[in-house]
Short mmCIF file of N, CA and C and ligand atoms in Angstrom, two decimals:
data_model
loop_
_atom_site.label_atom_id
_atom_site.label_comp_id
_atom_site.label_asym_id
_atom_site.label_seq_id
_atom_site.Cartn_x
_atom_site.Cartn_y
_atom_site.Cartn_z
N MET I 53 1.36 -6.71 16.63
CA MET I 53 0.85 -6.64 17.99
C MET I 53 -0.45 -7.43 18.09
N LEU I 54 -0.63 -8.10 19.19
CA LEU I 54 -1.85 -8.89 19.37
C LEU I 54 -2.48 -8.53 20.70
N VAL I 55 -3.79 -8.32 20.66
CA VAL I 55 -4.53 -8.02 21.89
C VAL I 55 -5.26 -9.29 22.32
N VAL I 56 -5.12 -9.63 23.59
CA VAL I 56 -5.70 -10.87 24.12
C VAL I 56 -6.73 -10.53 25.19
N PHE I 57 -7.87 -11.21 25.15
CA PHE I 57 -8.91 -11.01 26.17
C PHE I 57 -9.48 -12.36 26.54
N LYS I 58 -9.35 -12.74 27.82
CA LYS I 58 -9.68 -14.11 28.21
C LYS I 58 -11.01 -14.24 28.95
N VAL I 59 -11.74 -13.13 29.05
CA VAL I 59 -13.00 -13.16 29.81
C VAL I 59 -14.17 -13.37 28.84
N LYS I 60 -15.20 -14.06 29.32
CA LYS I 60 -16.39 -14.24 28.47
C LYS I 60 -17.29 -13.02 28.59
N LEU I 61 -17.04 -12.05 27.76
CA LEU I 61 -17.85 -10.84 27.74
C LEU I 61 -17.93 -10.40 26.28
N PRO I 62 -19.04 -10.77 25.59
CA PRO I 62 -19.10 -10.65 24.13
C PRO I 62 -18.72 -9.28 23.58
N LYS I 63 -19.20 -8.21 24.19
CA LYS I 63 -18.94 -6.87 23.65
C LYS I 63 -17.43 -6.59 23.57
N VAL I 64 -16.72 -6.94 24.64
CA VAL I 64 -15.27 -6.69 24.67
C VAL I 64 -14.54 -7.71 23.79
N GLU I 65 -15.07 -8.93 23.73
CA GLU I 65 -14.47 -9.93 22.83
C GLU I 65 -14.53 -9.45 21.38
N ILE I 66 -15.67 -8.90 20.98
CA ILE I 66 -15.83 -8.40 19.60
C ILE I 66 -14.93 -7.18 19.37
N ALA I 67 -14.90 -6.28 20.37
CA ALA I 67 -14.05 -5.08 20.24
C ALA I 67 -12.58 -5.49 20.10
N THR I 68 -12.17 -6.53 20.82
CA THR I 68 -10.79 -7.02 20.75
C THR I 68 -10.50 -7.55 19.34
N GLU I 69 -11.46 -8.30 18.78
CA GLU I 69 -11.29 -8.81 17.41
C GLU I 69 -11.18 -7.67 16.41
N MET I 70 -12.02 -6.65 16.59
CA MET I 70 -11.98 -5.47 15.71
C MET I 70 -10.62 -4.80 15.77
N ALA I 71 -10.10 -4.63 16.99
CA ALA I 71 -8.80 -3.97 17.16
C ALA I 71 -7.69 -4.80 16.52
N ASN I 72 -7.72 -6.11 16.73
CA ASN I 72 -6.69 -6.98 16.14
C ASN I 72 -6.74 -6.93 14.61
N ALA I 73 -7.96 -6.88 14.07
CA ALA I 73 -8.09 -6.81 12.60
C ALA I 73 -7.52 -5.51 12.06
N LEU I 74 -7.76 -4.41 12.79
CA LEU I 74 -7.23 -3.11 12.33
C LEU I 74 -5.70 -3.09 12.37
N LEU I 75 -5.12 -3.70 13.38
CA LEU I 75 -3.65 -3.67 13.54
C LEU I 75 -2.93 -4.34 12.37
N VAL I 76 -3.63 -5.19 11.64
CA VAL I 76 -3.01 -5.82 10.45
C VAL I 76 -3.72 -5.38 9.16
N ASN I 77 -4.51 -4.31 9.26
CA ASN I 77 -5.26 -3.80 8.10
C ASN I 77 -4.36 -2.82 7.33
N SER I 78 -4.06 -3.14 6.07
CA SER I 78 -3.09 -2.32 5.31
C SER I 78 -3.61 -0.90 5.07
N GLU I 79 -4.92 -0.73 4.95
CA GLU I 79 -5.49 0.61 4.76
C GLU I 79 -5.26 1.46 6.02
N PHE I 80 -5.46 0.85 7.17
CA PHE I 80 -5.25 1.52 8.45
C PHE I 80 -3.78 1.96 8.58
N ILE I 81 -2.87 1.05 8.31
CA ILE I 81 -1.42 1.35 8.41
C ILE I 81 -1.05 2.44 7.40
N GLN I 82 -1.61 2.36 6.19
CA GLN I 82 -1.28 3.33 5.14
C GLN I 82 -1.75 4.74 5.52
N LYS I 83 -2.93 4.83 6.13
CA LYS I 83 -3.45 6.14 6.54
C LYS I 83 -2.53 6.78 7.58
N ILE I 84 -1.93 5.98 8.44
CA ILE I 84 -0.97 6.50 9.42
C ILE I 84 0.30 6.94 8.69
N ARG I 85 0.74 6.10 7.75
CA ARG I 85 1.95 6.40 6.97
C ARG I 85 1.80 7.70 6.17
N ASP I 86 0.59 8.00 5.69
CA ASP I 86 0.35 9.18 4.88
C ASP I 86 0.23 10.48 5.69
N LYS I 87 0.17 10.36 7.00
CA LYS I 87 0.01 11.54 7.87
C LYS I 87 1.29 12.37 7.83
N ASP I 88 1.14 13.71 7.95
CA ASP I 88 2.33 14.57 7.88
C ASP I 88 3.18 14.52 9.15
N SER I 89 2.58 14.74 10.30
CA SER I 89 3.33 14.68 11.55
C SER I 89 2.37 14.56 12.73
N PHE I 90 2.93 14.17 13.87
CA PHE I 90 2.14 14.12 15.11
C PHE I 90 2.73 15.09 16.12
N ASP I 91 1.87 15.69 16.95
CA ASP I 91 2.34 16.52 18.06
C ASP I 91 2.97 15.61 19.12
N MET I 92 3.87 16.18 19.90
CA MET I 92 4.50 15.51 21.06
C MET I 92 5.17 14.20 20.68
N SER I 93 5.65 14.11 19.43
CA SER I 93 6.23 12.85 18.96
C SER I 93 7.63 13.08 18.41
N THR I 94 8.57 12.22 18.80
CA THR I 94 9.92 12.27 18.21
C THR I 94 10.01 11.31 17.03
N ALA I 95 8.94 10.57 16.77
CA ALA I 95 8.93 9.62 15.65
C ALA I 95 8.00 10.14 14.56
N SER I 96 8.38 9.96 13.31
CA SER I 96 7.50 10.36 12.21
C SER I 96 6.34 9.37 12.13
N PRO I 97 5.22 9.76 11.50
CA PRO I 97 4.12 8.81 11.31
C PRO I 97 4.58 7.55 10.57
N GLN I 98 5.54 7.70 9.65
CA GLN I 98 6.05 6.54 8.90
C GLN I 98 6.73 5.55 9.84
N VAL I 99 7.54 6.08 10.78
CA VAL I 99 8.22 5.22 11.75
C VAL I 99 7.18 4.53 12.64
N ILE I 100 6.17 5.27 13.07
CA ILE I 100 5.14 4.68 13.95
C ILE I 100 4.38 3.59 13.19
N ALA I 101 4.08 3.82 11.91
CA ALA I 101 3.41 2.79 11.10
C ALA I 101 4.28 1.53 11.03
N ASP I 102 5.60 1.72 10.84
CA ASP I 102 6.52 0.58 10.80
C ASP I 102 6.53 -0.16 12.15
N LEU I 103 6.55 0.61 13.24
CA LEU I 103 6.58 -0.01 14.58
C LEU I 103 5.32 -0.84 14.83
N ILE I 104 4.16 -0.32 14.38
CA ILE I 104 2.91 -1.07 14.57
C ILE I 104 2.97 -2.38 13.78
N GLU I 105 3.45 -2.27 12.53
CA GLU I 105 3.53 -3.46 11.67
C GLU I 105 4.50 -4.50 12.22
N ALA I 106 5.62 -4.01 12.77
CA ALA I 106 6.69 -4.92 13.21
C ALA I 106 6.46 -5.47 14.62
N SER I 107 5.56 -4.85 15.39
CA SER I 107 5.42 -5.20 16.80
C SER I 107 4.92 -6.63 16.99
N ARG I 108 5.60 -7.37 17.82
CA ARG I 108 5.16 -8.73 18.17
C ARG I 108 4.71 -8.77 19.63
N LEU I 109 4.41 -7.61 20.19
CA LEU I 109 3.98 -7.53 21.58
C LEU I 109 2.59 -8.12 21.75
N GLU I 110 2.35 -8.66 22.92
CA GLU I 110 1.00 -9.09 23.27
C GLU I 110 0.50 -8.22 24.41
N MET I 111 -0.72 -7.77 24.31
CA MET I 111 -1.29 -6.99 25.39
C MET I 111 -2.58 -7.66 25.85
N GLU I 112 -2.67 -7.92 27.15
CA GLU I 112 -3.88 -8.55 27.67
C GLU I 112 -4.81 -7.50 28.28
N ILE I 113 -6.09 -7.63 27.97
CA ILE I 113 -7.08 -6.72 28.56
C ILE I 113 -7.61 -7.32 29.85
N LYS I 114 -7.55 -6.53 30.90
CA LYS I 114 -8.19 -6.94 32.15
C LYS I 114 -9.24 -5.89 32.48
N LEU I 115 -10.32 -6.35 33.11
CA LEU I 115 -11.41 -5.43 33.44
C LEU I 115 -11.23 -4.94 34.87
N PHE I 116 -11.59 -3.70 35.11
CA PHE I 116 -11.60 -3.23 36.49
C PHE I 116 -12.89 -2.46 36.75
N TYR I 117 -13.28 -2.47 38.00
CA TYR I 117 -14.51 -1.81 38.41
C TYR I 117 -14.13 -0.84 39.53
N PRO I 118 -14.08 0.48 39.23
CA PRO I 118 -13.61 1.42 40.24
C PRO I 118 -14.57 1.50 41.42
N THR I 119 -14.10 1.18 42.61
CA THR I 119 -14.94 1.19 43.80
C THR I 119 -14.29 1.97 44.94
N GLY I 120 -13.18 1.45 45.43
CA GLY I 120 -12.53 2.05 46.60
C GLY I 120 -11.98 3.44 46.32
N GLU I 121 -11.52 4.12 47.37
CA GLU I 121 -11.00 5.47 47.24
C GLU I 121 -9.82 5.54 46.28
N ASN I 122 -9.00 4.51 46.29
CA ASN I 122 -7.84 4.49 45.41
C ASN I 122 -8.22 4.48 43.94
N ASP I 123 -9.41 3.97 43.67
CA ASP I 123 -9.85 3.86 42.28
C ASP I 123 -10.60 5.10 41.81
N LEU I 124 -10.85 6.05 42.71
CA LEU I 124 -11.68 7.20 42.35
C LEU I 124 -11.14 7.96 41.14
N LYS I 125 -9.83 8.06 41.06
CA LYS I 125 -9.25 8.82 39.95
C LYS I 125 -9.50 8.13 38.61
N TYR I 126 -9.90 6.87 38.65
CA TYR I 126 -10.13 6.13 37.40
C TYR I 126 -11.61 6.04 37.01
N ILE I 127 -12.49 6.65 37.83
CA ILE I 127 -13.92 6.51 37.58
C ILE I 127 -14.32 6.99 36.18
N LYS I 128 -13.71 8.10 35.74
CA LYS I 128 -14.07 8.65 34.43
C LYS I 128 -13.20 8.10 33.31
N THR I 129 -12.22 7.29 33.65
CA THR I 129 -11.28 6.80 32.65
C THR I 129 -11.86 5.61 31.89
N PHE I 130 -11.74 5.62 30.57
CA PHE I 130 -12.16 4.46 29.78
C PHE I 130 -11.23 3.28 30.04
N ALA I 131 -9.92 3.60 30.07
CA ALA I 131 -8.92 2.54 30.21
C ALA I 131 -7.61 3.17 30.61
N PHE I 132 -6.71 2.37 31.17
CA PHE I 132 -5.38 2.91 31.45
C PHE I 132 -4.36 1.79 31.39
N THR I 133 -3.12 2.20 31.23
CA THR I 133 -2.01 1.25 31.29
C THR I 133 -1.10 1.70 32.42
N ASN I 134 -0.28 0.80 32.90
CA ASN I 134 0.62 1.07 34.01
C ASN I 134 2.01 0.61 33.60
N ARG I 135 2.99 1.52 33.70
CA ARG I 135 4.33 1.16 33.24
C ARG I 135 4.90 -0.05 33.97
N LYS I 136 4.44 -0.31 35.20
CA LYS I 136 4.94 -1.47 35.95
C LYS I 136 4.40 -2.77 35.37
N MET I 137 3.24 -2.69 34.71
CA MET I 137 2.64 -3.86 34.05
C MET I 137 2.38 -3.46 32.60
N PRO I 138 3.46 -3.32 31.82
CA PRO I 138 3.36 -2.67 30.51
C PRO I 138 2.47 -3.39 29.51
N ASN I 139 2.22 -4.66 29.70
CA ASN I 139 1.44 -5.40 28.70
C ASN I 139 0.02 -5.69 29.13
N ILE I 140 -0.47 -4.91 30.09
CA ILE I 140 -1.85 -5.10 30.53
C ILE I 140 -2.63 -3.81 30.32
N LEU I 141 -3.77 -3.94 29.67
CA LEU I 141 -4.68 -2.81 29.49
C LEU I 141 -5.83 -3.00 30.46
N PHE I 142 -6.00 -2.03 31.35
CA PHE I 142 -7.11 -2.09 32.30
C PHE I 142 -8.28 -1.31 31.70
N LEU I 143 -9.38 -2.03 31.49
CA LEU I 143 -10.56 -1.46 30.85
C LEU I 143 -11.65 -1.28 31.90
N ASN I 144 -12.21 -0.09 31.96
CA ASN I 144 -13.19 0.26 32.99
C ASN I 144 -14.56 -0.37 32.69
N LEU I 145 -14.97 -1.29 33.56
CA LEU I 145 -16.25 -1.97 33.40
C LEU I 145 -17.44 -1.00 33.41
N LYS I 146 -17.25 0.15 34.07
CA LYS I 146 -18.35 1.12 34.16
C LYS I 146 -18.47 1.97 32.90
N LYS I 147 -17.52 1.82 31.98
CA LYS I 147 -17.52 2.65 30.77
C LYS I 147 -17.69 1.81 29.51
N LEU I 148 -18.48 0.75 29.63
CA LEU I 148 -18.68 -0.12 28.47
C LEU I 148 -20.04 0.10 27.81
N ASN I 149 -20.80 1.08 28.34
CA ASN I 149 -22.11 1.37 27.78
C ASN I 149 -21.97 2.32 26.58
N ARG I 150 -21.26 1.85 25.56
CA ARG I 150 -21.03 2.63 24.34
C ARG I 150 -20.83 1.64 23.21
N THR I 151 -20.62 2.11 22.00
CA THR I 151 -20.56 1.17 20.88
C THR I 151 -19.32 0.28 20.98
N THR I 152 -19.43 -0.89 20.40
CA THR I 152 -18.30 -1.82 20.33
C THR I 152 -17.13 -1.17 19.58
N GLU I 153 -17.47 -0.41 18.53
CA GLU I 153 -16.44 0.28 17.74
C GLU I 153 -15.66 1.26 18.60
N SER I 154 -16.37 1.97 19.47
CA SER I 154 -15.73 2.94 20.35
C SER I 154 -14.79 2.24 21.34
N ILE I 155 -15.20 1.07 21.83
CA ILE I 155 -14.33 0.29 22.73
C ILE I 155 -13.09 -0.17 21.97
N ALA I 156 -13.29 -0.60 20.71
CA ALA I 156 -12.15 -1.02 19.89
C ALA I 156 -11.17 0.14 19.69
N ALA I 157 -11.71 1.36 19.50
CA ALA I 157 -10.86 2.54 19.32
C ALA I 157 -10.06 2.83 20.59
N THR I 158 -10.69 2.63 21.76
CA THR I 158 -9.97 2.79 23.03
C THR I 158 -8.82 1.79 23.11
N ILE I 159 -9.07 0.55 22.69
CA ILE I 159 -8.04 -0.49 22.72
C ILE I 159 -6.87 -0.07 21.81
N ILE I 160 -7.20 0.47 20.61
CA ILE I 160 -6.15 0.92 19.69
C ILE I 160 -5.33 2.05 20.32
N HIS I 161 -6.02 3.01 20.94
CA HIS I 161 -5.33 4.12 21.62
C HIS I 161 -4.31 3.57 22.61
N GLU I 162 -4.73 2.58 23.41
CA GLU I 162 -3.83 2.01 24.42
C GLU I 162 -2.71 1.18 23.77
N CYS I 163 -3.00 0.55 22.64
CA CYS I 163 -1.95 -0.18 21.90
C CYS I 163 -0.81 0.77 21.51
N ILE I 164 -1.18 1.99 21.10
CA ILE I 164 -0.15 2.96 20.71
C ILE I 164 0.73 3.30 21.91
N HIS I 165 0.12 3.40 23.11
CA HIS I 165 0.92 3.63 24.32
C HIS I 165 1.88 2.47 24.58
N VAL I 166 1.39 1.25 24.41
CA VAL I 166 2.22 0.07 24.68
C VAL I 166 3.40 0.03 23.70
N ILE I 167 3.12 0.34 22.42
CA ILE I 167 4.19 0.35 21.41
C ILE I 167 5.17 1.49 21.70
N ASP I 168 4.65 2.64 22.11
CA ASP I 168 5.49 3.78 22.49
C ASP I 168 6.40 3.39 23.67
N ASN I 169 5.82 2.79 24.69
CA ASN I 169 6.61 2.42 25.88
C ASN I 169 7.72 1.43 25.54
N ALA I 170 7.46 0.57 24.55
CA ALA I 170 8.46 -0.46 24.19
C ALA I 170 9.54 0.11 23.27
N ALA I 171 9.27 1.24 22.61
CA ALA I 171 10.24 1.82 21.67
C ALA I 171 11.11 2.84 22.40
N SER I 172 12.21 2.37 22.97
CA SER I 172 13.00 3.22 23.86
C SER I 172 13.65 4.41 23.13
N GLU I 173 13.85 4.32 21.82
CA GLU I 173 14.51 5.41 21.11
C GLU I 173 13.55 6.53 20.70
N TYR I 174 12.25 6.31 20.88
CA TYR I 174 11.26 7.32 20.49
C TYR I 174 10.30 7.59 21.64
N THR I 175 9.58 8.69 21.52
CA THR I 175 8.45 8.91 22.41
C THR I 175 7.31 9.53 21.61
N PHE I 176 6.11 8.98 21.77
CA PHE I 176 4.95 9.54 21.05
C PHE I 176 3.67 9.37 21.87
N GLY I 177 3.70 9.91 23.07
CA GLY I 177 2.54 9.86 23.96
C GLY I 177 1.71 11.12 23.82
N HIS I 178 0.99 11.47 24.92
CA HIS I 178 0.22 12.72 24.89
C HIS I 178 0.34 13.47 26.20
N GLY I 179 1.46 13.28 26.94
CA GLY I 179 1.67 14.03 28.17
C GLY I 179 0.64 13.69 29.23
N ASP I 180 0.01 14.71 29.82
CA ASP I 180 -0.94 14.44 30.90
C ASP I 180 -2.24 13.82 30.36
N ASN I 181 -3.19 13.58 31.27
CA ASN I 181 -4.39 12.85 30.87
C ASN I 181 -5.53 13.74 30.39
N SER I 182 -5.28 15.05 30.26
CA SER I 182 -6.31 15.92 29.69
C SER I 182 -6.37 15.67 28.18
N SER I 183 -7.60 15.56 27.65
CA SER I 183 -7.71 15.28 26.22
C SER I 183 -7.70 16.57 25.40
N LYS I 184 -7.70 17.71 26.09
CA LYS I 184 -7.74 19.02 25.42
C LYS I 184 -6.51 19.23 24.53
N GLY I 185 -6.74 19.56 23.28
CA GLY I 185 -5.65 19.88 22.37
C GLY I 185 -4.74 18.71 22.05
N LYS I 186 -5.21 17.47 22.26
CA LYS I 186 -4.36 16.31 22.04
C LYS I 186 -4.70 15.57 20.74
N GLY I 187 -5.64 16.14 19.98
CA GLY I 187 -6.14 15.45 18.79
C GLY I 187 -5.09 15.05 17.78
N ASN I 188 -3.97 15.81 17.76
CA ASN I 188 -2.95 15.50 16.77
C ASN I 188 -1.77 14.71 17.36
N THR I 189 -1.93 14.20 18.58
CA THR I 189 -0.89 13.29 19.11
C THR I 189 -1.16 11.90 18.52
N ALA I 190 -0.13 11.06 18.48
CA ALA I 190 -0.29 9.73 17.87
C ALA I 190 -1.40 8.90 18.53
N PRO I 191 -1.43 8.77 19.86
CA PRO I 191 -2.48 7.91 20.45
C PRO I 191 -3.89 8.41 20.15
N TYR I 192 -4.11 9.74 20.21
CA TYR I 192 -5.45 10.28 19.95
C TYR I 192 -5.81 10.18 18.46
N TRP I 193 -4.88 10.62 17.60
CA TRP I 193 -5.19 10.64 16.17
C TRP I 193 -5.43 9.23 15.65
N ILE I 194 -4.59 8.29 16.06
CA ILE I 194 -4.73 6.90 15.57
C ILE I 194 -5.98 6.24 16.18
N GLY I 195 -6.27 6.56 17.45
CA GLY I 195 -7.50 6.06 18.07
C GLY I 195 -8.73 6.58 17.34
N ASN I 196 -8.69 7.88 16.98
CA ASN I 196 -9.81 8.46 16.23
C ASN I 196 -9.92 7.89 14.83
N LEU I 197 -8.77 7.61 14.21
CA LEU I 197 -8.77 6.97 12.89
C LEU I 197 -9.47 5.61 12.97
N ALA I 198 -9.13 4.85 14.01
CA ALA I 198 -9.76 3.54 14.21
C ALA I 198 -11.27 3.70 14.34
N ASN I 199 -11.68 4.67 15.15
CA ASN I 199 -13.11 4.92 15.38
C ASN I 199 -13.83 5.27 14.07
N LYS I 200 -13.21 6.15 13.27
CA LYS I 200 -13.81 6.57 11.99
C LYS I 200 -13.89 5.39 11.03
N MET I 201 -12.80 4.63 10.93
CA MET I 201 -12.78 3.52 9.97
C MET I 201 -13.81 2.45 10.35
N LEU I 202 -13.93 2.16 11.64
CA LEU I 202 -14.87 1.12 12.08
C LEU I 202 -16.31 1.56 11.86
N HIS I 203 -16.61 2.82 12.16
CA HIS I 203 -17.97 3.31 11.94
C HIS I 203 -18.26 3.51 10.45
N ALA I 204 -17.26 3.94 9.69
CA ALA I 204 -17.44 4.17 8.25
C ALA I 204 -17.76 2.87 7.54
N ASN I 205 -17.15 1.77 8.00
CA ASN I 205 -17.41 0.48 7.36
C ASN I 205 -18.89 0.12 7.43
N ALA I 206 -19.52 0.39 8.57
CA ALA I 206 -20.94 0.11 8.73
C ALA I 206 -21.75 1.00 7.79
N ALA I 207 -21.36 2.29 7.68
CA ALA I 207 -22.09 3.23 6.82
C ALA I 207 -21.94 2.82 5.36
N GLU I 208 -20.79 2.29 5.00
CA GLU I 208 -20.54 1.91 3.62
C GLU I 208 -21.52 0.82 3.16
N LEU I 209 -21.83 -0.11 4.05
CA LEU I 209 -22.78 -1.16 3.71
C LEU I 209 -24.13 -0.58 3.34
N VAL I 210 -24.61 0.39 4.10
CA VAL I 210 -25.89 1.04 3.84
C VAL I 210 -25.83 1.74 2.49
N PHE I 211 -24.71 2.43 2.24
CA PHE I 211 -24.52 3.15 0.98
C PHE I 211 -24.67 2.21 -0.20
N ASP I 212 -24.03 1.04 -0.11
CA ASP I 212 -24.10 0.07 -1.20
C ASP I 212 -25.54 -0.33 -1.50
N GLN I 213 -26.32 -0.55 -0.44
CA GLN I 213 -27.72 -0.94 -0.63
C GLN I 213 -28.50 0.16 -1.33
N GLU I 214 -28.23 1.43 -0.93
CA GLU I 214 -28.93 2.55 -1.56
C GLU I 214 -28.60 2.62 -3.05
N GLU I 215 -27.33 2.42 -3.35
CA GLU I 215 -26.88 2.51 -4.73
C GLU I 215 -27.59 1.44 -5.58
N ASP I 216 -27.71 0.22 -5.02
CA ASP I 216 -28.39 -0.86 -5.74
C ASP I 216 -29.82 -0.48 -6.07
N SER I 217 -30.54 0.07 -5.09
CA SER I 217 -31.96 0.37 -5.31
C SER I 217 -32.13 1.50 -6.34
N SER I 218 -31.20 2.51 -6.33
CA SER I 218 -31.34 3.60 -7.30
C SER I 218 -31.07 3.08 -8.72
N THR I 219 -30.14 2.12 -8.82
CA THR I 219 -29.85 1.53 -10.13
C THR I 219 -31.11 0.81 -10.65
N ASP I 220 -31.81 0.12 -9.73
CA ASP I 220 -33.04 -0.57 -10.12
C ASP I 220 -34.05 0.41 -10.70
N THR I 221 -34.16 1.58 -10.04
CA THR I 221 -35.15 2.58 -10.49
C THR I 221 -34.83 3.07 -11.90
N ILE I 222 -33.55 3.33 -12.14
CA ILE I 222 -33.14 3.84 -13.46
C ILE I 222 -33.43 2.80 -14.55
N VAL I 223 -33.11 1.54 -14.23
CA VAL I 223 -33.33 0.47 -15.21
C VAL I 223 -34.83 0.29 -15.37
ZN1 ZN G 311 -3.73 7.82 26.39
#
Protein backbone atom coordinates (compact mmCIF):
# COMPACT_ATOMS: atom_id res chain seq x y z
CA MET A 1 0.00 0.00 0.00
CA LEU A 2 1.23 3.48 -0.78
CA VAL A 3 0.07 6.74 0.73
CA VAL A 4 0.29 9.79 -1.54
CA PHE A 5 0.19 13.45 -0.47
CA LYS A 6 0.51 16.16 -3.11
CA VAL A 7 0.27 19.31 -0.98
CA LYS A 8 3.28 21.30 0.20
CA LEU A 9 2.79 20.96 3.93
CA PRO A 10 5.97 19.62 5.58
CA LYS A 11 4.41 18.11 8.72
CA VAL A 12 1.97 15.98 6.73
CA GLU A 13 4.59 15.20 4.08
CA ILE A 14 6.87 13.79 6.81
CA ALA A 15 3.99 11.91 8.46
CA THR A 16 3.15 10.37 5.06
CA GLU A 17 6.77 9.23 4.64
CA MET A 18 6.71 7.73 8.15
CA ALA A 19 3.49 5.83 7.39
CA ASN A 20 4.83 4.52 4.07
CA ALA A 21 8.03 3.35 5.77
CA LEU A 22 6.05 1.48 8.43
CA LEU A 23 3.86 -0.26 5.83
CA VAL A 24 6.97 -1.99 4.46
CA ASN A 25 8.73 -2.36 7.84
CA SER A 26 9.17 -6.08 8.59
CA GLU A 27 9.19 -5.50 12.37
CA PHE A 28 5.84 -3.69 12.12
CA ILE A 29 4.31 -6.48 10.01
CA GLN A 30 5.74 -9.16 12.34
CA LYS A 31 4.24 -7.52 15.44
CA ILE A 32 0.82 -7.69 13.76
CA ARG A 33 1.45 -11.31 12.75
CA ASP A 34 2.36 -12.21 16.37
CA LYS A 35 -0.91 -10.82 17.77
CA ASP A 36 -3.41 -13.40 19.05
CA SER A 37 -6.68 -11.93 17.76
CA PHE A 38 -8.57 -8.72 17.07
CA ASP A 39 -12.07 -7.76 18.24
CA MET A 40 -14.78 -7.23 15.58
CA SER A 41 -12.63 -9.02 12.99
CA THR A 42 -13.38 -12.02 10.79
CA ALA A 43 -9.71 -12.09 9.72
CA SER A 44 -6.86 -13.35 11.89
CA PRO A 45 -3.95 -10.96 12.58
CA GLN A 46 -1.85 -13.20 10.28
CA VAL A 47 -4.30 -12.68 7.40
CA ILE A 48 -4.36 -8.91 8.03
CA ALA A 49 -0.53 -8.83 8.05
CA ASP A 50 -0.57 -10.66 4.69
CA LEU A 51 -3.15 -8.23 3.29
CA ILE A 52 -1.04 -5.22 4.32
CA GLU A 53 2.06 -6.76 2.72
CA ALA A 54 0.24 -7.73 -0.49
CA SER A 55 -1.78 -4.52 -0.91
CA ARG A 56 -0.98 -2.47 -3.99
CA LEU A 57 -3.63 0.13 -3.21
CA GLU A 58 -2.85 3.82 -3.34
CA MET A 59 -4.49 6.20 -0.93
CA GLU A 60 -4.32 9.94 -1.42
CA ILE A 61 -4.51 12.32 1.54
CA LYS A 62 -6.64 15.39 1.08
CA LEU A 63 -6.96 18.11 3.69
CA PHE A 64 -10.27 19.48 4.87
CA TYR A 65 -11.16 22.39 7.09
CA PRO A 66 -14.51 21.91 8.84
CA THR A 67 -16.51 25.13 8.50
CA GLY A 68 -20.10 24.82 7.30
CA GLU A 69 -22.92 23.09 9.16
CA ASN A 70 -22.42 19.92 7.15
CA ASP A 71 -18.88 19.68 8.42
CA LEU A 72 -19.78 20.10 12.10
CA LYS A 73 -19.81 16.37 12.73
CA TYR A 74 -16.18 16.25 11.58
CA ILE A 75 -14.86 19.04 13.81
CA LYS A 76 -13.47 16.62 16.40
CA THR A 77 -12.42 14.00 13.85
CA PHE A 78 -8.72 13.58 13.07
CA ALA A 79 -9.51 12.00 9.71
CA PHE A 80 -12.16 10.05 7.88
CA THR A 81 -12.68 7.94 4.81
CA ASN A 82 -15.79 7.72 2.66
CA ARG A 83 -16.86 4.48 0.99
CA LYS A 84 -17.88 6.45 -2.13
CA MET A 85 -14.28 7.67 -2.45
CA PRO A 86 -12.49 4.64 -1.01
CA ASN A 87 -8.96 5.73 -1.83
CA ILE A 88 -9.06 9.19 -0.31
CA LEU A 89 -8.17 9.98 3.28
CA PHE A 90 -9.60 13.28 4.47
CA LEU A 91 -7.32 14.76 7.12
CA ASN A 92 -8.64 17.51 9.39
CA LEU A 93 -6.53 20.66 9.05
CA LYS A 94 -7.71 21.78 12.49
CA LYS A 95 -6.27 18.65 14.12
CA LEU A 96 -2.66 18.91 13.00
CA ASN A 97 -1.38 20.59 16.16
CA ARG A 98 0.13 17.32 17.45
CA THR A 99 3.26 15.29 16.83
CA THR A 100 4.16 14.15 13.33
CA GLU A 101 4.28 10.60 14.70
CA SER A 102 0.69 10.90 15.90
CA ILE A 103 -0.41 12.08 12.44
CA ALA A 104 1.44 9.11 10.90
CA ALA A 105 -0.44 6.79 13.29
CA THR A 106 -3.75 8.33 12.16
CA ILE A 107 -2.75 7.65 8.54
CA ILE A 108 -1.96 4.01 9.43
CA HIS A 109 -5.35 3.65 11.18
CA GLU A 110 -7.08 4.87 8.00
CA CYS A 111 -4.91 2.58 5.83
CA ILE A 112 -6.33 -0.39 7.76
CA HIS A 113 -9.86 0.84 6.90
CA VAL A 114 -8.94 1.13 3.22
CA ILE A 115 -7.46 -2.40 3.20
CA ASP A 116 -10.52 -3.69 5.09
CA ASN A 117 -12.90 -2.06 2.59
CA ALA A 118 -11.01 -3.62 -0.33
CA ALA A 119 -10.99 -7.13 1.21
CA SER A 120 -14.54 -8.24 0.41
CA GLU A 121 -14.19 -11.66 2.08
CA TYR A 122 -13.25 -10.19 5.48
CA THR A 123 -14.27 -7.41 7.79
CA PHE A 124 -12.02 -5.84 10.44
CA GLY A 125 -13.34 -2.38 11.26
CA HIS A 126 -14.45 -0.93 14.60
CA GLY A 127 -18.20 -0.37 14.15
CA ASP A 128 -19.33 3.10 15.19
CA ASN A 129 -17.03 6.09 15.68
CA SER A 130 -16.82 5.89 19.47
CA SER A 131 -13.27 5.00 20.50
CA LYS A 132 -14.49 3.44 23.78
CA GLY A 133 -13.52 -0.21 24.12
CA LYS A 134 -12.07 -0.33 20.59
CA GLY A 135 -8.42 -0.74 21.58
CA ASN A 136 -8.30 -4.35 20.44
CA THR A 137 -9.87 -3.80 17.01
CA ALA A 138 -7.45 -3.97 14.07
CA PRO A 139 -7.56 -0.26 13.10
CA TYR A 140 -7.06 0.94 16.70
CA TRP A 141 -4.49 -1.66 17.76
CA ILE A 142 -2.41 -1.28 14.59
CA GLY A 143 -2.68 2.53 14.74
CA ASN A 144 -1.46 2.41 18.35
CA LEU A 145 1.34 0.04 17.38
CA ALA A 146 2.45 2.57 14.76
CA ASN A 147 2.35 5.36 17.35
CA LYS A 148 4.40 3.33 19.87
CA MET A 149 6.98 2.22 17.31
CA LEU A 150 7.47 5.74 15.92
CA HIS A 151 7.84 7.30 19.36
CA ALA A 152 9.98 4.41 20.67
CA ASN A 153 12.46 4.92 17.83
CA ALA A 154 13.12 8.46 19.03
CA ALA A 155 13.53 7.24 22.64
CA GLU A 156 15.93 4.53 21.52
CA LEU A 157 18.34 7.13 20.13
CA VAL A 158 18.51 8.86 23.52
CA PHE A 159 19.04 5.49 25.22
CA ASP A 160 22.02 4.74 22.99
CA GLN A 161 23.64 8.05 23.90
CA GLU A 162 23.17 7.37 27.61
CA GLU A 163 24.70 3.93 27.27
CA ASP A 164 27.76 5.40 25.53
CA SER A 165 28.39 7.94 28.28
CA SER A 166 28.03 5.34 31.09
CA THR A 167 30.54 3.11 29.28
CA ASP A 168 32.94 6.07 29.21
CA THR A 169 32.59 6.49 32.98
CA ILE A 170 33.35 2.83 33.68
CA VAL A 171 36.41 2.88 31.42
ZN1 LIG B 1 -11.46 4.32 12.26
